[in-house]
Amino acid sequence: MDGGGGFWQGEKPASHPQIHTMILPKSNRLTPEQVAEVTAIVGEFGCSIQPIVGAVRTIYAIVGDERDELMINRLEGLSFVDRIDRIQSPFRLMDRRSDLSSHRIRIGGVTLGEDLAIIAGQCTIDPKNPNYFLETAVAVKEAGAHVLRGGVWKPRTNPYAFQGDSKSIEILMEASRITGLPVDAEVMDEEQLQVALDAGVHMLQVGARNALNYSLLRSIGRAVAKRDTIVLLKRSLHMGSLSEFISAAEYIAAFGNPNVILCPRGTAPALDGYRNHPDESITPLLKEKTWAPVVIDPSHSVGKASYVPACALAAVAYGADGLCIEAHVSPSQGIGDDPKQALTPAVLADTIAQAKQIWSLRHGAVGRG
Ligand code: PEP
Ligand code: MN
């Protein structure tokens, strides 16, 4: 894996140093002693300083591979430095301008970015009633889903609530065999990761609660490095900037498998009446920064079946590449989130049909946004 600057080399102009990071002093210019101090620091990291002299103010470009976090931290710690401005993206792989920008993810017969991808299925597989899941699998396929979702292990706020069951992995894979659909399941630790990979799960979901769990992200990145497994990375409620979200994807891709999909699923604070604050509107912002496909999860965003179709359609209007929707043949008999937010197969089919119309409007007239 190229963990260094290789992906950027093609962009370097032949004769001018590439400048990405600037030191902005508190005063109009640094004293010669201050210049010597910053020169010594950047020199330790193989970089040099180039002053850019303005009429009033001088700023100082760092020339060289200036991405070392420690160097930046040391410069930011200097009392005479106001701030460090970075022009270069911190994402070597997930950046929209990286060499991976033409990478396409294909699953269930669709190529993300070229067709609207639909992931659908139950929140939670009930191991005591496997037939519900098997029936749901067939129904979501008929409704137009390309990937079947099913929660085997569940992150639950209440420690006494049903936590999932490894036995459900067999039900998930049985549903995959019956329908021919690839399957998506959330994993929360290394043991579950191994069980899911051994069983042949095609898409691993990193849930909102674990999207900032860097050691899990690394374990997943390492485990999928030599496979074509896809990772659906949910947006954490605790993520600040969009860069934090994309950086989490970079953690996985850095090990060598760039098949990472970003999945906004509603954020905090909850909008009165909705489960979370719907965040499908960040899709165009994400697309400005990263080439990664964006699949919106309207189910966890609004948290109630009657609001899900509108959120799903809005997501496609905002330019989403796909939708991840909870659905159940008989929501009231479901467990986990299904009784409150799962769509029936009929509503799912209508929602997919309408979403496809919006997709065609955007992609026929406007093109990929
Ligand atoms: C889920 O997909 O059922 C789930 C728990 O999602 P999230 O991590 O987004 O809450
Ligand atoms: Mn759920």
Short mmCIF file of C-alpha atoms and ligand atoms in Angstrom, two decimals:
data_model
loop_
_atom_site.label_atom_id
_atom_site.label_comp_id
_atom_site.label_asym_id
_atom_site.label_seq_id
_atom_site.Cartn_x
_atom_site.Cartn_y
_atom_site.Cartn_z
CA MET A 1 0.00 0.00 0.00
CA ASP A 2 1.26 3.42 -0.85
CA GLY A 3 1.05 5.21 2.44
CA GLY A 4 3.37 7.99 1.30
CA GLY A 5 3.05 10.82 -1.13
CA GLY A 6 2.79 8.69 -4.27
CA PHE A 7 -0.79 9.61 -5.04
CA TRP A 8 0.14 13.25 -5.22
CA GLN A 9 3.20 13.08 -7.36
CA GLY A 10 1.45 13.38 -10.68
CA GLU A 11 0.16 16.81 -9.70
CA LYS A 12 3.52 18.38 -8.91
CA PRO A 13 4.53 21.13 -11.32
CA ALA A 14 7.89 20.49 -12.91
CA SER A 15 9.89 23.43 -11.68
CA HIS A 16 8.00 25.03 -8.79
CA PRO A 17 7.84 23.55 -5.34
CA GLN A 18 4.31 22.50 -4.44
CA ILE A 19 3.03 24.63 -1.59
CA HIS A 20 0.23 23.36 0.60
CA THR A 21 0.85 24.72 4.07
CA MET A 22 1.42 28.26 5.27
CA ILE A 23 2.63 29.64 8.56
CA LEU A 24 0.74 32.82 9.45
CA PRO A 25 2.58 34.80 12.14
CA LYS A 26 0.82 36.96 14.73
CA SER A 27 2.91 39.96 13.64
CA ASN A 28 3.31 41.26 10.10
CA ARG A 29 6.52 39.28 9.69
CA LEU A 30 8.76 36.97 11.68
CA THR A 31 12.01 38.23 13.17
CA PRO A 32 15.21 36.58 11.86
CA GLU A 33 15.37 34.57 15.14
CA GLN A 34 11.81 33.37 14.67
CA VAL A 35 12.54 32.41 11.04
CA ALA A 36 15.56 30.45 12.29
CA GLU A 37 13.37 28.65 14.86
CA VAL A 38 10.70 27.60 12.35
CA THR A 39 13.37 26.67 9.80
CA ALA A 40 15.00 24.40 12.37
CA ILE A 41 11.70 22.71 13.20
CA VAL A 42 10.64 22.06 9.59
CA GLY A 43 14.22 21.02 8.77
CA GLU A 44 13.88 18.12 11.21
CA PHE A 45 11.06 16.86 8.99
CA GLY A 46 12.92 17.36 5.72
CA CYS A 47 11.15 20.61 4.81
CA SER A 48 12.24 24.20 4.26
CA ILE A 49 10.64 27.63 4.57
CA GLN A 50 9.86 30.00 1.73
CA PRO A 51 8.72 33.53 2.67
CA ILE A 52 5.92 35.00 0.56
CA VAL A 53 6.36 38.74 0.94
CA GLY A 54 3.27 40.93 0.66
CA ALA A 55 3.01 44.73 0.80
CA VAL A 56 2.14 44.63 4.50
CA ARG A 57 2.35 41.06 5.65
CA THR A 58 4.71 38.16 5.05
CA ILE A 59 3.57 34.58 5.32
CA TYR A 60 5.81 31.51 5.22
CA ALA A 61 5.21 28.50 3.02
CA ILE A 62 6.50 25.11 4.09
CA VAL A 63 8.17 23.42 1.15
CA GLY A 64 8.49 19.64 1.11
CA ASP A 65 6.25 16.83 2.34
CA GLU A 66 4.67 18.81 5.12
CA ARG A 67 1.99 16.41 6.30
CA ASP A 68 3.67 15.25 9.48
CA GLU A 69 1.20 15.94 12.28
CA LEU A 70 3.97 16.37 14.86
CA MET A 71 5.68 19.09 12.80
CA ILE A 72 2.39 20.98 12.47
CA ASN A 73 1.69 20.60 16.20
CA ARG A 74 5.13 21.95 17.07
CA LEU A 75 4.67 24.95 14.79
CA GLU A 76 1.19 25.60 16.19
CA GLY A 77 2.70 25.57 19.67
CA LEU A 78 5.00 28.54 18.92
CA SER A 79 3.88 31.69 20.72
CA PHE A 80 4.48 33.92 17.68
CA VAL A 81 2.47 31.75 15.27
CA ASP A 82 -1.16 32.75 14.75
CA ARG A 83 -2.15 29.64 12.79
CA ILE A 84 -1.13 27.12 10.20
CA ASP A 85 -3.25 27.10 7.04
CA ARG A 86 -3.37 23.86 5.14
CA ILE A 87 -4.32 23.91 1.52
CA GLN A 88 -3.56 20.27 0.91
CA SER A 89 -6.21 17.72 1.72
CA PRO A 90 -5.44 15.42 4.64
CA PHE A 91 -7.06 12.59 2.70
CA ARG A 92 -4.49 10.92 0.51
CA LEU A 93 -6.90 8.34 -0.85
CA MET A 94 -10.44 9.58 -0.28
CA ASP A 95 -9.90 13.11 -1.61
CA ARG A 96 -11.90 13.96 -4.69
CA ARG A 97 -8.65 14.86 -6.46
CA SER A 98 -6.72 11.74 -5.48
CA ASP A 99 -5.70 9.10 -7.99
CA LEU A 100 -8.55 6.96 -6.68
CA SER A 101 -11.19 9.42 -7.84
CA SER A 102 -12.08 7.21 -10.80
CA HIS A 103 -12.56 4.18 -8.53
CA ARG A 104 -16.05 2.74 -8.77
CA ILE A 105 -17.75 0.42 -6.31
CA ARG A 106 -19.94 -2.29 -7.75
CA ILE A 107 -22.36 -4.47 -5.81
CA GLY A 108 -25.53 -6.42 -6.52
CA GLY A 109 -25.40 -5.62 -10.22
CA VAL A 110 -25.13 -1.84 -9.79
CA THR A 111 -22.21 0.54 -10.00
CA LEU A 112 -22.47 3.30 -7.45
CA GLY A 113 -22.57 6.65 -9.17
CA GLU A 114 -24.02 5.12 -12.34
CA ASP A 115 -27.22 3.60 -10.96
CA LEU A 116 -29.21 4.27 -7.80
CA ALA A 117 -28.15 1.57 -5.32
CA ILE A 118 -30.69 0.25 -2.84
CA ILE A 119 -29.80 -1.56 0.37
CA ALA A 120 -32.87 -2.79 2.22
CA GLY A 121 -33.90 -5.30 4.83
CA GLN A 122 -34.63 -5.70 8.49
CA CYS A 123 -32.96 -3.73 11.23
CA THR A 124 -32.55 -6.92 13.20
CA ILE A 125 -32.79 -10.59 12.33
CA ASP A 126 -34.94 -12.46 14.83
CA PRO A 127 -33.22 -15.83 15.32
CA LYS A 128 -36.41 -17.25 16.84
CA ASN A 129 -38.43 -16.35 13.76
CA PRO A 130 -36.08 -16.79 10.79
CA ASN A 131 -38.94 -16.98 8.30
CA TYR A 132 -39.69 -13.30 8.69
CA PHE A 133 -36.19 -12.47 7.51
CA LEU A 134 -36.30 -14.97 4.66
CA GLU A 135 -39.64 -13.56 3.51
CA THR A 136 -38.38 -10.00 3.91
CA ALA A 137 -35.34 -10.87 1.80
CA VAL A 138 -37.48 -12.12 -1.09
CA ALA A 139 -39.82 -9.14 -0.74
CA VAL A 140 -37.09 -6.48 -0.77
CA LYS A 141 -35.55 -8.11 -3.82
CA GLU A 142 -38.92 -7.94 -5.58
CA ALA A 143 -39.24 -4.32 -4.50
CA GLY A 144 -35.95 -3.53 -6.27
CA ALA A 145 -33.21 -3.82 -3.63
CA HIS A 146 -29.68 -4.67 -4.77
CA VAL A 147 -28.27 -5.50 -1.32
CA LEU A 148 -30.01 -7.16 1.62
CA ARG A 149 -29.36 -5.73 5.06
CA GLY A 150 -29.86 -7.63 8.29
CA GLY A 151 -28.62 -6.90 11.78
CA VAL A 152 -26.93 -9.92 13.33
CA TRP A 153 -25.35 -8.09 16.29
CA LYS A 154 -27.00 -4.91 17.56
CA PRO A 155 -25.63 -1.89 19.39
CA ARG A 156 -28.30 -1.27 22.00
CA THR A 157 -28.53 1.58 24.49
CA ASN A 158 -30.18 -0.72 27.01
CA PRO A 159 -27.75 -3.45 28.11
CA TYR A 160 -30.67 -5.78 28.84
CA ALA A 161 -32.22 -5.41 25.38
CA PHE A 162 -31.64 -8.07 22.71
CA GLN A 163 -28.02 -7.73 21.61
CA GLY A 164 -28.22 -9.93 18.53
CA ASP A 165 -27.08 -13.47 18.09
CA SER A 166 -24.24 -14.99 16.07
CA LYS A 167 -26.68 -17.69 14.92
CA SER A 168 -28.42 -15.05 12.83
CA ILE A 169 -25.44 -15.01 10.47
CA GLU A 170 -26.65 -18.36 9.12
CA ILE A 171 -30.09 -16.90 8.48
CA LEU A 172 -28.51 -13.92 6.73
CA MET A 173 -26.41 -16.13 4.45
CA GLU A 174 -29.36 -18.43 3.79
CA ALA A 175 -31.36 -15.38 2.65
CA SER A 176 -28.43 -14.41 0.43
CA ARG A 177 -28.43 -17.87 -1.17
CA ILE A 178 -32.20 -17.84 -1.71
CA THR A 179 -32.31 -14.38 -3.27
CA GLY A 180 -28.86 -14.15 -4.82
CA LEU A 181 -28.48 -10.75 -3.13
CA PRO A 182 -25.24 -9.69 -1.46
CA VAL A 183 -25.67 -8.93 2.24
CA ASP A 184 -24.79 -6.12 4.64
CA ALA A 185 -24.35 -6.56 8.41
CA GLU A 186 -22.94 -4.39 11.16
CA VAL A 187 -19.87 -5.57 13.07
CA MET A 188 -18.81 -4.00 16.35
CA ASP A 189 -15.68 -5.92 17.30
CA GLU A 190 -12.97 -8.14 15.87
CA GLU A 191 -14.74 -11.37 16.77
CA GLN A 192 -17.88 -10.35 14.90
CA LEU A 193 -15.73 -9.10 12.03
CA GLN A 194 -14.12 -12.51 11.70
CA VAL A 195 -17.44 -14.37 11.90
CA ALA A 196 -18.93 -12.09 9.23
CA LEU A 197 -15.95 -12.44 6.89
CA ASP A 198 -15.78 -16.20 7.36
CA ALA A 199 -19.48 -16.45 6.55
CA GLY A 200 -18.96 -14.41 3.35
CA VAL A 201 -20.77 -11.16 4.24
CA HIS A 202 -20.30 -8.84 1.26
CA MET A 203 -20.77 -5.48 2.98
CA LEU A 204 -19.65 -4.69 6.51
CA GLN A 205 -21.48 -1.90 8.27
CA VAL A 206 -19.69 0.34 10.75
CA GLY A 207 -22.44 1.78 12.89
CA ALA A 208 -22.88 5.34 14.09
CA ARG A 209 -21.60 4.40 17.53
CA ASN A 210 -18.37 2.96 16.16
CA ALA A 211 -17.59 5.32 13.31
CA LEU A 212 -15.01 7.05 15.51
CA ASN A 213 -13.61 3.83 16.93
CA TYR A 214 -10.25 4.07 15.19
CA SER A 215 -8.99 0.71 16.36
CA LEU A 216 -12.09 -1.00 14.91
CA LEU A 217 -11.71 0.99 11.68
CA ARG A 218 -8.11 -0.17 11.45
CA SER A 219 -9.05 -3.79 12.17
CA ILE A 220 -11.68 -3.66 9.44
CA GLY A 221 -9.26 -1.97 7.02
CA ARG A 222 -6.65 -4.63 7.71
CA ALA A 223 -9.17 -7.48 7.44
CA VAL A 224 -10.63 -6.37 4.10
CA ALA A 225 -7.32 -5.25 2.58
CA LYS A 226 -7.01 -8.21 0.25
CA ARG A 227 -10.71 -8.78 -0.36
CA ASP A 228 -13.35 -7.02 -2.39
CA THR A 229 -15.58 -6.56 0.67
CA ILE A 230 -17.35 -3.20 0.84
CA VAL A 231 -17.60 -1.12 4.01
CA LEU A 232 -20.67 1.00 4.70
CA LEU A 233 -19.47 3.65 7.12
CA LYS A 234 -22.25 5.39 9.03
CA ARG A 235 -21.80 8.98 10.18
CA SER A 236 -21.31 9.22 13.93
CA LEU A 237 -23.54 11.47 16.02
CA HIS A 238 -20.31 12.83 17.46
CA MET A 239 -18.56 13.74 14.26
CA GLY A 240 -17.81 17.42 13.98
CA SER A 241 -16.58 18.44 10.56
CA LEU A 242 -17.23 16.49 7.41
CA SER A 243 -13.47 15.96 7.25
CA GLU A 244 -13.73 13.84 10.39
CA PHE A 245 -16.19 11.59 8.54
CA ILE A 246 -13.97 11.31 5.47
CA SER A 247 -10.91 10.69 7.65
CA ALA A 248 -12.69 7.72 9.20
CA ALA A 249 -13.11 6.31 5.68
CA GLU A 250 -9.42 7.00 5.02
CA TYR A 251 -8.55 4.83 8.04
CA ILE A 252 -10.12 1.85 6.28
CA ALA A 253 -8.90 2.62 2.76
CA ALA A 254 -5.34 3.23 3.97
CA PHE A 255 -4.88 -0.55 4.29
CA GLY A 256 -5.51 -1.07 0.61
CA ASN A 257 -9.23 -1.61 -0.03
CA PRO A 258 -10.90 1.63 -1.12
CA ASN A 259 -14.42 0.18 -1.23
CA VAL A 260 -15.82 2.52 1.40
CA ILE A 261 -19.27 4.09 1.18
CA LEU A 262 -20.24 7.07 3.33
CA CYS A 263 -23.63 6.75 5.00
CA PRO A 264 -25.16 9.79 6.69
CA ARG A 265 -27.95 8.52 8.96
CA GLY A 266 -29.13 11.56 10.86
CA THR A 267 -27.19 13.43 13.47
CA ALA A 268 -27.61 15.20 16.80
CA PRO A 269 -29.49 17.08 18.10
CA ALA A 270 -32.68 15.28 17.19
CA LEU A 271 -35.25 17.44 15.47
CA ASP A 272 -38.42 17.51 17.57
CA GLY A 273 -40.44 14.54 16.27
CA TYR A 274 -37.62 12.90 14.34
CA ARG A 275 -35.23 10.33 15.78
CA ASN A 276 -32.23 12.42 14.70
CA HIS A 277 -31.56 15.54 12.71
CA PRO A 278 -31.88 14.53 9.05
CA ASP A 279 -28.57 15.14 7.29
CA GLU A 280 -29.07 14.08 3.69
CA SER A 281 -28.36 17.71 2.78
CA ILE A 282 -24.64 17.19 3.43
CA THR A 283 -24.41 15.03 0.30
CA PRO A 284 -23.25 17.80 -2.08
CA LEU A 285 -20.72 18.98 0.52
CA LEU A 286 -19.28 15.48 0.84
CA LYS A 287 -19.08 15.18 -2.91
CA GLU A 288 -17.04 18.36 -3.15
CA LYS A 289 -14.43 16.81 -0.88
CA THR A 290 -14.41 13.11 -1.69
CA TRP A 291 -15.06 10.73 -4.55
CA ALA A 292 -16.58 8.20 -2.11
CA PRO A 293 -20.17 7.23 -2.89
CA VAL A 294 -22.82 8.55 -0.52
CA VAL A 295 -25.67 6.27 0.53
CA ILE A 296 -28.24 7.86 2.81
CA ASP A 297 -30.01 5.94 5.57
CA PRO A 298 -33.37 7.70 5.98
CA SER A 299 -34.65 5.08 8.44
CA HIS A 300 -32.38 6.01 11.35
CA SER A 301 -32.45 9.64 10.32
CA VAL A 302 -36.17 10.25 10.84
CA GLY A 303 -36.90 7.06 12.79
CA LYS A 304 -40.53 6.59 11.84
CA ALA A 305 -41.84 4.65 8.86
CA SER A 306 -44.27 7.38 7.79
CA TYR A 307 -41.44 9.93 7.41
CA VAL A 308 -38.94 7.62 5.69
CA PRO A 309 -40.11 7.93 2.05
CA ALA A 310 -39.85 11.75 2.01
CA CYS A 311 -36.38 11.62 3.52
CA ALA A 312 -35.33 8.99 0.98
CA LEU A 313 -36.55 11.11 -1.95
CA ALA A 314 -34.87 14.23 -0.56
CA ALA A 315 -31.61 12.27 -0.34
CA VAL A 316 -31.73 11.38 -4.02
CA ALA A 317 -32.57 14.99 -4.87
CA TYR A 318 -29.47 16.03 -2.94
CA GLY A 319 -27.37 13.73 -5.09
CA ALA A 320 -27.08 10.55 -3.03
CA ASP A 321 -25.80 7.50 -4.88
CA GLY A 322 -28.01 5.15 -2.93
CA LEU A 323 -30.33 4.50 -0.02
CA CYS A 324 -30.17 2.13 2.93
CA ILE A 325 -33.73 1.51 4.11
CA GLU A 326 -35.12 -0.71 6.85
CA ALA A 327 -37.98 -2.88 5.63
CA HIS A 328 -39.91 -5.84 7.03
CA VAL A 329 -42.73 -8.03 5.71
CA SER A 330 -44.60 -7.45 8.93
CA PRO A 331 -43.07 -4.51 10.82
CA SER A 332 -45.20 -4.98 13.93
CA GLN A 333 -43.75 -8.48 14.37
CA GLY A 334 -40.18 -7.22 14.04
CA ILE A 335 -37.60 -6.67 16.75
CA GLY A 336 -35.03 -3.87 17.15
CA ASP A 337 -36.08 -0.77 15.19
CA ASP A 338 -38.40 -2.57 12.82
CA PRO A 339 -41.78 -2.00 14.52
CA LYS A 340 -41.34 1.78 14.40
CA GLN A 341 -39.32 2.50 11.28
CA ALA A 342 -39.39 -0.44 8.85
CA LEU A 343 -41.28 0.08 5.59
CA THR A 344 -43.59 -2.61 4.31
CA PRO A 345 -42.49 -4.11 0.99
CA ALA A 346 -45.25 -2.22 -0.84
CA VAL A 347 -44.15 1.18 0.53
CA LEU A 348 -40.53 0.26 -0.14
CA ALA A 349 -41.35 -0.56 -3.78
CA ASP A 350 -43.18 2.79 -4.22
CA THR A 351 -40.32 4.68 -2.58
CA ILE A 352 -37.76 3.01 -4.84
CA ALA A 353 -39.84 3.73 -7.93
CA GLN A 354 -40.16 7.42 -7.00
CA ALA A 355 -36.50 7.66 -6.03
CA LYS A 356 -35.57 6.29 -9.45
CA GLN A 357 -37.63 9.02 -11.10
CA ILE A 358 -35.73 11.69 -9.17
CA TRP A 359 -32.49 9.94 -10.01
CA SER A 360 -33.37 10.05 -13.73
CA LEU A 361 -34.27 13.72 -13.53
CA ARG A 362 -30.94 14.54 -11.95
CA HIS A 363 -28.83 12.27 -14.07
CA GLY A 364 -30.66 12.82 -17.33
CA ALA A 365 -30.74 16.60 -17.19
CA VAL A 366 -28.17 17.57 -14.62
CA GLY A 367 -25.66 14.74 -14.59
CA ARG A 368 -23.75 13.50 -11.58
CA GLY A 369 -23.68 16.11 -8.88
C1 PEP B 1 -28.73 -0.03 12.10
O1 PEP B 1 -28.36 0.13 10.91
O2 PEP B 1 -29.63 -0.79 12.46
C2 PEP B 1 -28.08 0.82 13.12
C3 PEP B 1 -28.03 0.49 14.40
O3 PEP B 1 -27.61 1.95 12.58
P1 PEP B 1 -26.83 3.18 13.24
O4 PEP B 1 -25.46 2.67 13.56
O5 PEP B 1 -26.83 4.18 12.13
O6 PEP B 1 -27.60 3.60 14.46
MN MN B 2 -31.84 -0.17 12.94
#
